Short mmCIF file of C-alpha atoms and ligand atoms in Angstrom, two decimals:
data_model
loop_
_atom_site.label_atom_id
_atom_site.label_comp_id
_atom_site.label_asym_id
_atom_site.label_seq_id
_atom_site.Cartn_x
_atom_site.Cartn_y
_atom_site.Cartn_z
CA MET L 1 136.19 115.78 79.08
CA ASP L 2 136.93 115.51 82.77
CA GLN L 3 134.71 118.48 83.31
CA THR L 4 131.86 116.88 81.41
CA SER L 5 132.01 113.68 83.42
CA GLY L 6 132.32 115.76 86.57
CA THR L 7 129.13 117.60 85.66
CA SER L 8 127.27 114.46 84.76
CA GLN L 9 128.41 112.84 88.00
CA GLY L 10 127.25 115.93 89.81
CA LEU L 11 123.87 115.73 88.13
CA TRP L 12 123.60 112.02 88.89
CA GLY L 13 124.63 112.68 92.47
CA ARG L 14 122.00 115.37 92.82
CA TRP L 15 119.40 113.09 91.29
CA ARG L 16 120.35 110.27 93.67
CA ALA L 17 120.18 112.61 96.66
CA MET L 18 116.76 113.92 95.63
CA MET L 19 113.69 112.79 97.54
CA LEU L 20 111.79 110.02 95.84
CA TRP L 21 108.58 111.95 95.31
CA LYS L 22 110.52 114.69 93.54
CA GLN L 23 112.23 112.11 91.36
CA ILE L 24 108.87 110.61 90.44
CA PHE L 25 107.46 114.04 89.76
CA ILE L 26 110.36 114.92 87.47
CA ALA L 27 110.12 111.52 85.80
CA LEU L 28 106.44 112.13 85.18
CA GLY L 29 107.02 115.58 83.70
CA ALA L 30 109.97 114.47 81.58
CA GLY L 31 108.06 111.39 80.43
CA ILE L 32 105.07 113.48 79.36
CA VAL L 33 107.22 116.05 77.54
CA ILE L 34 109.31 113.45 75.72
CA GLY L 35 106.26 111.32 74.98
CA VAL L 36 104.30 114.24 73.56
CA ILE L 37 107.29 115.27 71.41
CA LEU L 38 107.59 111.71 70.09
CA ASN L 39 103.84 111.68 69.45
CA GLN L 40 103.83 115.00 67.63
CA THR L 41 106.84 114.05 65.49
CA GLY L 42 105.32 110.73 64.47
CA ASN L 43 107.77 108.61 66.51
CA GLU L 44 105.23 106.50 68.39
CA ALA L 45 107.36 103.42 67.80
CA ALA L 46 110.19 104.89 69.88
CA ALA L 47 107.72 105.57 72.70
CA THR L 48 106.58 101.95 72.58
CA ALA L 49 110.16 100.69 72.61
CA ILE L 50 110.76 102.04 76.12
CA LYS L 51 107.62 100.47 77.56
CA PRO L 52 109.29 97.22 78.80
CA VAL L 53 111.09 99.22 81.51
CA GLY L 54 107.67 100.24 82.79
CA THR L 55 106.38 96.69 82.44
CA ILE L 56 109.18 95.43 84.71
CA PHE L 57 108.08 97.98 87.30
CA ILE L 58 104.47 96.86 87.07
CA ASN L 59 105.50 93.22 87.35
CA ALA L 60 107.51 94.05 90.47
CA ILE L 61 104.46 95.73 92.03
CA LYS L 62 102.36 92.70 91.15
CA MET L 63 104.98 90.50 92.77
CA LEU L 64 104.47 92.39 96.04
CA ILE L 65 100.70 92.20 96.24
CA VAL L 66 100.15 88.77 97.77
CA PRO L 67 102.96 88.80 100.37
CA LEU L 68 102.34 92.42 101.31
CA ILE L 69 98.62 92.15 101.85
CA PHE L 70 98.85 88.87 103.71
CA VAL L 71 101.73 89.74 105.99
CA SER L 72 100.64 93.30 106.79
CA LEU L 73 97.08 92.24 107.49
CA VAL L 74 98.17 89.44 109.80
CA THR L 75 100.44 91.83 111.72
CA GLY L 76 97.66 94.44 111.72
CA MET L 77 95.40 91.88 113.37
CA THR L 78 97.97 90.66 115.88
CA SER L 79 98.76 94.23 116.90
CA MET L 80 95.13 94.51 117.98
CA HIS L 81 95.47 91.63 120.44
CA ASP L 82 94.47 93.89 123.32
CA MET L 83 91.09 94.45 121.78
CA THR L 84 89.20 92.17 124.14
CA LYS L 85 90.54 94.16 127.07
CA MET L 86 89.51 97.33 125.39
CA GLY L 87 86.10 95.75 124.80
CA ARG L 88 83.50 98.35 124.06
CA ILE L 89 85.92 101.09 123.09
CA GLY L 90 87.65 98.75 120.68
CA LEU L 91 84.42 97.72 119.01
CA LYS L 92 83.11 101.27 118.73
CA THR L 93 86.41 102.44 117.32
CA VAL L 94 86.73 99.69 114.74
CA ALA L 95 83.08 100.07 113.70
CA LEU L 96 83.47 103.84 113.24
CA TYR L 97 86.76 103.44 111.41
CA LEU L 98 85.46 100.86 108.98
CA GLY L 99 82.08 102.61 108.55
CA THR L 100 83.63 105.97 107.69
CA THR L 101 86.07 104.27 105.34
CA ALA L 102 83.23 102.59 103.46
CA VAL L 103 81.49 105.97 103.14
CA ALA L 104 84.74 107.55 101.91
CA ILE L 105 85.21 105.05 99.13
CA THR L 106 81.57 105.43 98.13
CA ILE L 107 82.11 109.20 97.82
CA GLY L 108 85.23 108.49 95.75
CA LEU L 109 83.28 106.19 93.44
CA ALA L 110 80.46 108.72 93.12
CA LEU L 111 82.92 111.45 92.16
CA GLY L 112 84.55 109.09 89.69
CA VAL L 113 81.15 108.52 88.08
CA ILE L 114 80.28 112.24 88.07
CA PHE L 115 83.65 113.60 86.89
CA GLN L 116 84.46 110.73 84.52
CA PRO L 117 88.22 111.46 84.81
CA GLY L 118 89.27 108.67 82.45
CA ALA L 119 86.55 109.15 79.85
CA GLY L 120 87.73 109.48 76.29
CA LEU L 121 91.24 108.19 77.02
CA ASP L 122 90.58 104.97 75.17
CA MET L 123 93.67 103.07 76.31
CA THR L 124 94.25 99.41 75.67
CA ALA L 125 95.63 97.07 78.26
CA SER L 126 97.83 94.08 77.61
CA ALA L 127 95.59 91.09 76.92
CA ALA L 128 96.39 89.35 80.19
CA ALA L 129 95.23 92.35 82.18
CA GLU L 130 91.82 92.72 80.52
CA ALA L 131 88.87 92.62 82.88
CA GLN L 132 87.16 89.30 83.37
CA GLU L 133 83.43 89.00 83.29
CA ALA L 134 81.95 90.55 86.41
CA PRO L 135 80.66 88.07 89.02
CA THR L 136 77.19 88.50 90.52
CA LEU L 137 76.68 89.86 94.03
CA VAL L 138 75.95 86.41 95.50
CA GLU L 139 79.02 84.99 93.77
CA THR L 140 81.07 87.84 95.18
CA ILE L 141 79.88 87.16 98.73
CA THR L 142 80.19 83.37 98.66
CA GLY L 143 83.52 83.73 96.88
CA LEU L 144 84.93 85.70 99.82
CA VAL L 145 85.91 82.53 101.64
CA PRO L 146 88.70 80.66 99.87
CA THR L 147 88.47 76.88 99.55
CA ASN L 148 92.21 76.83 99.15
CA PRO L 149 94.29 79.78 100.42
CA ILE L 150 97.35 78.71 98.41
CA ALA L 151 95.29 78.70 95.23
CA ALA L 152 93.85 82.10 96.19
CA SER L 153 97.40 83.43 96.50
CA ALA L 154 98.50 81.86 93.23
CA ASP L 155 95.48 83.36 91.48
CA GLY L 156 96.02 86.73 93.17
CA ASN L 157 92.47 86.66 94.56
CA VAL L 158 92.81 89.68 96.84
CA LEU L 159 89.53 89.45 98.74
CA GLN L 160 90.06 85.78 99.57
CA ILE L 161 93.59 86.53 100.75
CA ILE L 162 92.26 89.34 102.96
CA VAL L 163 89.61 87.08 104.49
CA PHE L 164 92.12 84.30 105.13
CA ALA L 165 94.61 86.79 106.63
CA ILE L 166 91.97 88.19 109.01
CA PHE L 167 91.03 84.71 110.26
CA PHE L 168 94.67 83.71 110.47
CA GLY L 169 95.53 86.83 112.50
CA LEU L 170 92.54 86.25 114.79
CA ALA L 171 93.61 82.65 115.34
CA ILE L 172 97.12 83.77 116.28
CA ASN L 173 95.61 86.13 118.86
CA LEU L 174 93.36 83.41 120.23
CA SER L 175 96.28 81.00 120.52
CA GLY L 176 97.83 83.22 123.18
CA GLU L 177 101.34 82.27 124.34
CA LYS L 178 101.48 79.17 122.16
CA GLY L 179 100.92 81.27 119.06
CA ARG L 180 103.51 83.82 120.06
CA PRO L 181 106.39 82.51 117.88
CA VAL L 182 104.12 82.76 114.84
CA ARG L 183 103.21 86.32 115.77
CA ASP L 184 106.88 87.26 116.19
CA PHE L 185 107.71 85.58 112.91
CA PHE L 186 105.07 87.63 111.07
CA GLU L 187 106.27 90.83 112.70
CA ALA L 188 109.80 90.13 111.46
CA LEU L 189 108.50 89.07 108.06
CA SER L 190 106.56 92.32 107.74
CA GLU L 191 109.79 94.28 108.22
CA VAL L 192 111.38 92.31 105.39
CA ILE L 193 108.37 92.83 103.14
CA TYR L 194 108.35 96.59 103.87
CA LYS L 195 112.03 96.71 102.93
CA LEU L 196 111.27 94.88 99.70
CA THR L 197 108.50 97.38 99.03
CA ALA L 198 110.92 100.26 99.57
CA ILE L 199 113.38 98.73 97.10
CA ILE L 200 110.72 98.39 94.43
CA ILE L 201 109.33 101.85 95.07
CA ALA L 202 112.85 103.24 94.61
CA PHE L 203 112.60 101.98 91.05
CA ALA L 204 109.37 103.94 90.54
CA PRO L 205 110.86 107.01 88.79
CA TYR L 206 112.25 104.86 85.98
CA GLY L 207 109.11 102.80 85.64
CA VAL L 208 106.97 105.94 85.73
CA PHE L 209 109.19 107.66 83.16
CA ALA L 210 109.01 104.74 80.75
CA LEU L 211 105.26 104.38 81.12
CA MET L 212 104.64 108.10 80.75
CA VAL L 213 106.75 108.24 77.60
CA TRP L 214 104.77 105.31 76.25
CA VAL L 215 101.38 106.66 77.32
CA ALA L 216 102.01 110.26 76.21
CA GLY L 217 103.74 109.01 73.05
CA THR L 218 100.71 106.93 72.18
CA TYR L 219 97.92 109.24 73.34
CA GLY L 220 99.53 112.68 73.00
CA LEU L 221 98.14 115.69 74.81
CA ASP L 222 94.76 114.06 75.42
CA LEU L 223 96.19 112.55 78.62
CA LEU L 224 96.83 115.75 80.57
CA LEU L 225 93.28 116.86 81.16
CA PRO L 226 92.14 113.57 82.76
CA LEU L 227 95.04 113.63 85.28
CA GLY L 228 94.02 117.15 86.32
CA THR L 229 90.47 115.88 86.76
CA VAL L 230 91.67 113.02 89.00
CA ILE L 231 93.47 115.53 91.24
CA GLY L 232 90.42 117.83 91.35
CA ALA L 233 88.07 114.95 92.16
CA VAL L 234 90.26 113.59 94.99
CA TYR L 235 90.69 117.04 96.60
CA LEU L 236 86.99 117.80 96.32
CA GLY L 237 86.11 114.38 97.74
CA CYS L 238 88.43 114.89 100.71
CA ALA L 239 86.82 118.27 101.45
CA ILE L 240 83.29 116.82 101.19
CA HIS L 241 84.14 113.85 103.39
CA ALA L 242 85.78 116.03 106.04
CA LEU L 243 82.95 118.55 106.19
CA LEU L 244 79.96 116.24 105.89
CA VAL L 245 81.07 112.98 107.47
CA TYR L 246 83.45 114.21 110.20
CA GLY L 247 81.59 117.47 110.74
CA GLY L 248 78.33 115.48 111.00
CA LEU L 249 79.87 112.83 113.24
CA VAL L 250 81.24 115.42 115.67
CA LYS L 251 77.98 117.39 115.66
CA PHE L 252 75.41 114.61 115.74
CA GLY L 253 77.49 111.75 117.15
CA ALA L 254 79.03 113.73 119.97
CA GLY L 255 76.92 116.92 120.18
CA LEU L 256 80.02 119.09 119.78
CA ASN L 257 80.75 122.18 117.72
CA PRO L 258 82.36 121.03 114.43
CA VAL L 259 84.06 124.39 113.83
CA ARG L 260 86.07 123.89 117.01
CA PHE L 261 87.00 120.43 115.83
CA PHE L 262 88.44 121.71 112.56
CA GLN L 263 90.35 124.47 114.36
CA GLY L 264 91.78 121.92 116.75
CA VAL L 265 93.07 119.53 114.08
CA LEU L 266 94.73 122.13 111.90
CA GLU L 267 98.31 121.34 113.00
CA PRO L 268 98.16 117.58 112.40
CA GLN L 269 96.44 118.29 109.08
CA MET L 270 99.29 120.52 107.99
CA VAL L 271 101.98 118.09 109.15
CA ALA L 272 100.15 115.24 107.41
CA PHE L 273 99.73 117.27 104.22
CA THR L 274 103.44 117.99 103.98
CA SER L 275 104.85 114.71 105.37
CA THR L 276 102.29 112.39 103.68
CA SER L 277 102.62 109.99 106.58
CA SER L 278 99.86 109.53 109.14
CA SER L 279 102.15 107.36 111.29
CA GLY L 280 104.79 110.09 111.21
CA THR L 281 102.14 112.67 112.12
CA LEU L 282 100.87 110.59 115.06
CA PRO L 283 102.72 112.49 117.81
CA VAL L 284 101.29 115.77 116.52
CA THR L 285 97.79 114.30 116.17
CA MET L 286 98.02 112.92 119.69
CA THR L 287 99.06 116.27 121.14
CA ALA L 288 96.38 118.18 119.24
CA VAL L 289 93.55 115.80 120.15
CA GLN L 290 94.48 115.85 123.83
CA LYS L 291 95.42 119.52 124.21
CA ASN L 292 93.19 121.29 121.70
CA LEU L 293 90.19 118.99 121.80
CA GLY L 294 90.31 117.69 125.37
CA ALA L 295 90.23 113.93 124.70
CA SER L 296 91.61 111.82 127.54
CA LYS L 297 95.05 110.26 127.29
CA GLY L 298 93.63 106.77 127.81
CA VAL L 299 91.20 106.90 124.90
CA SER L 300 93.40 108.83 122.52
CA SER L 301 96.46 106.67 123.06
CA PHE L 302 94.46 103.61 122.05
CA VAL L 303 92.22 105.03 119.34
CA LEU L 304 94.77 107.21 117.51
CA PRO L 305 97.59 104.69 116.94
CA LEU L 306 94.99 102.16 115.83
CA GLY L 307 93.63 104.78 113.43
CA ALA L 308 97.07 105.58 112.04
CA THR L 309 97.35 101.88 111.24
CA ILE L 310 93.89 100.83 110.10
CA ASN L 311 91.89 103.97 109.32
CA MET L 312 92.58 105.41 105.88
CA ASP L 313 89.53 107.27 104.63
CA GLY L 314 91.53 109.54 102.33
CA THR L 315 93.28 106.53 100.85
CA ALA L 316 89.99 104.70 100.31
CA LEU L 317 88.39 107.73 98.68
CA TYR L 318 91.37 108.11 96.37
CA GLN L 319 91.16 104.46 95.43
CA GLY L 320 87.54 104.92 94.45
CA VAL L 321 88.33 107.83 92.14
CA CYS L 322 91.39 106.09 90.69
CA ALA L 323 89.65 102.77 90.13
CA LEU L 324 87.02 104.54 88.05
CA PHE L 325 89.68 106.55 86.24
CA VAL L 326 91.41 103.32 85.23
CA ALA L 327 88.16 101.59 84.30
CA GLN L 328 87.10 104.52 82.13
CA ALA L 329 90.54 105.02 80.58
CA PHE L 330 90.76 101.35 79.57
CA GLY L 331 87.11 101.13 78.58
CA VAL L 332 86.18 98.49 81.18
CA ASP L 333 82.51 98.48 82.24
CA LEU L 334 82.02 97.98 85.95
CA GLY L 335 78.82 96.44 87.30
CA MET L 336 77.16 96.69 90.72
CA GLY L 337 79.07 93.62 91.91
CA ASP L 338 82.34 95.34 90.96
CA TYR L 339 81.45 98.47 92.91
CA ILE L 340 80.65 96.37 95.98
CA THR L 341 83.89 94.45 95.53
CA ILE L 342 85.81 97.74 95.33
CA ILE L 343 84.13 99.05 98.50
CA LEU L 344 84.85 95.80 100.36
CA THR L 345 88.41 95.48 99.13
CA ALA L 346 89.35 99.09 99.80
CA THR L 347 87.75 99.05 103.25
CA LEU L 348 89.48 95.83 104.24
CA ALA L 349 92.74 96.80 102.52
CA SER L 350 92.79 100.02 104.54
CA ILE L 351 93.43 97.85 107.61
CA GLY L 352 96.63 96.67 105.99
CA THR L 353 97.74 100.02 104.57
CA ALA L 354 100.76 101.37 106.40
CA GLY L 355 100.58 105.05 107.34
CA VAL L 356 103.65 105.88 105.28
CA PRO L 357 104.10 107.88 102.07
CA GLY L 358 102.84 106.14 98.98
CA ALA L 359 101.37 103.07 100.71
CA GLY L 360 97.98 103.79 99.18
CA LEU L 361 99.41 103.43 95.70
CA ILE L 362 100.45 99.83 96.38
CA MET L 363 97.01 99.16 97.82
CA LEU L 364 95.48 100.64 94.70
CA SER L 365 96.94 97.74 92.78
CA LEU L 366 95.04 95.40 95.12
CA VAL L 367 91.79 97.20 94.49
CA LEU L 368 92.31 97.18 90.73
CA THR L 369 93.23 93.50 90.77
CA SER L 370 90.11 92.59 92.74
CA VAL L 371 87.90 93.65 89.83
CA GLY L 372 90.29 92.69 87.05
CA LEU L 373 91.33 96.22 86.08
CA PRO L 374 94.68 96.66 84.30
CA LEU L 375 97.61 97.56 86.54
CA GLU L 376 99.06 99.90 83.92
CA GLY L 377 96.72 102.39 85.59
CA VAL L 378 98.81 102.33 88.79
CA ALA L 379 101.84 103.60 86.92
CA ILE L 380 99.89 106.48 85.40
CA ILE L 381 98.53 107.47 88.81
CA ALA L 382 102.05 107.09 90.30
CA GLY L 383 103.13 110.21 88.46
CA ILE L 384 100.69 112.39 90.37
CA ASP L 385 100.58 110.27 93.50
CA ARG L 386 102.45 112.68 95.75
CA ILE L 387 99.89 115.43 95.13
CA LEU L 388 97.09 112.98 95.87
CA ASP L 389 98.93 111.56 98.90
CA MET L 390 99.06 115.01 100.52
CA ALA L 391 95.29 115.39 100.51
CA ARG L 392 94.48 111.82 101.46
CA THR L 393 96.94 111.74 104.38
CA ALA L 394 95.47 114.99 105.74
CA LEU L 395 92.04 113.39 105.55
CA ASN L 396 93.35 110.19 107.17
CA VAL L 397 94.52 112.02 110.29
CA THR L 398 91.36 114.13 110.42
CA GLY L 399 89.34 110.91 110.46
CA ASP L 400 91.45 109.42 113.25
CA SER L 401 90.91 112.58 115.29
CA ALA L 402 87.15 112.75 114.64
CA VAL L 403 86.61 109.14 115.73
CA THR L 404 88.76 109.71 118.83
CA VAL L 405 86.67 112.74 119.81
CA VAL L 406 83.40 110.86 119.29
CA VAL L 407 84.52 107.76 121.19
CA ALA L 408 86.02 109.84 124.00
CA LYS L 409 82.80 111.87 124.33
CA SER L 410 80.63 108.75 124.42
CA GLU L 411 82.81 107.30 127.19
CA GLY L 412 82.75 110.49 129.25
CA GLU L 413 86.46 110.86 128.50
CA LEU L 414 86.33 114.26 126.83
CA ASP L 415 86.91 117.50 128.65
CA VAL L 416 84.15 119.56 127.02
CA GLU L 417 85.40 122.79 128.54
CA ALA L 418 88.86 122.26 127.04
CA TYR L 419 87.20 121.37 123.72
CA ASP L 420 85.21 124.59 123.70
CA THR L 421 88.17 126.78 124.66
CA PRO L 422 89.96 127.80 121.49
CA HIS L 423 93.67 127.44 122.03
CA VAL L 424 96.20 126.52 119.45
CA MET L 425 99.22 124.39 120.24
CA ASP L 426 102.20 126.64 120.76
CA ALA L 427 105.41 126.23 118.81
CA PRO L 428 107.56 124.53 121.47
CA LYS L 429 104.86 121.95 122.13
CA LEU L 430 104.52 121.23 118.45
CA SER L 431 108.25 120.73 117.95
CA GLU L 432 108.37 118.56 121.09
CA ALA L 433 105.63 116.46 119.61
CA ILE L 434 107.41 116.00 116.31
CA SER L 435 110.84 115.23 117.73
N1 LIG B 1 100.34 108.29 103.02
C1 LIG B 1 99.13 107.78 103.60
C2 LIG B 1 99.17 107.88 105.09
O1 LIG B 1 100.22 107.83 105.68
C3 LIG B 1 98.84 106.38 103.19
C4 LIG B 1 98.63 106.38 101.70
O2 LIG B 1 99.59 106.31 100.95
O3 LIG B 1 97.46 106.47 101.28
O4 LIG B 1 98.15 108.01 105.71
#
């Protein structure tokens, strides 16, 4: 008996020590297997019985949305308080970052329409989560400005919260020294909110397991194919965006050889792919962009950290694919106004997305909420999120690097000779950069 409890403690200990993404992955696999078995043996009721555990997880994510988006956007804005000093460079950078992000999400939406990853799933959402009637374009635009920010928060109106947060952050910056205590307060608050996010994300394996058992128990094997399609669409989208948008930007925006660009960003891409954190990859990106691609220290040390914070093309593209997956799976028709809302929300939300593993998944719930899509979809995506995070983070750092190269070139701050000389970062430099 002692031995048995020793073994189970050992298993529990190993489970606890396991990295979160592995736990989620195992939870997903176990949930699918158990759900399919329950489905095949006619025990759908048992699969439904476990669903409340997943519902608690979804509720906890919902609980985070308003404070997370507001606080992280305000701190995102206040961290850009030097922008006036940076003037032209700042404007160019932000315009390129937001422009490429909008293109990325459009590619994601297009792939979602072409691949139809959620088609035929025929899921039903809880009544409260059903989509509301789509607003018109004019209604969407006029509705961006909240008449009452508290009401916007209570209603979970994401776009209005984003707009209010941007103005609020700007006002803090403009208030200078007098506004400083508010800025410090929001910085501290953002730490608390990130901790809260980490606590809730730690619960993800159990929520994912319960929801996968329920989903696979209810829908059987029909679910597997669509998830594979989501992965394929996101990876394809990332490749298209990198080659066409960044390749084009480097070639036509800066008159440089795109092949050299892709050679030069290989290391940060690999670190991003495995670490799934663009903030964590920043030292490597910085070293590669300066040493391999010849961008000046001045430009790259402003443009890259800003990019690691506000530029998330891979994340936006993924949100486009996933939003359509959820809409198709739950049979919700999206209109033109919804697509525009998704593009706007994902572009603006990318400013507030932290460059840490899994942040895009939380932001996905914002995007879904903005067009009234059911949040059950987030939990389904959560099971494969690590695989998607790898590709989107690699694209995120590639985008930061491409914009840095283009801005540096336009400012005469790029050493073209260094750019054209193929040389790969050597091992000691790389490890120095990471440490
Ligand atoms: N992991 C991504 C990054 O660090 C953010 C995300 O989850 O999409 O860039």
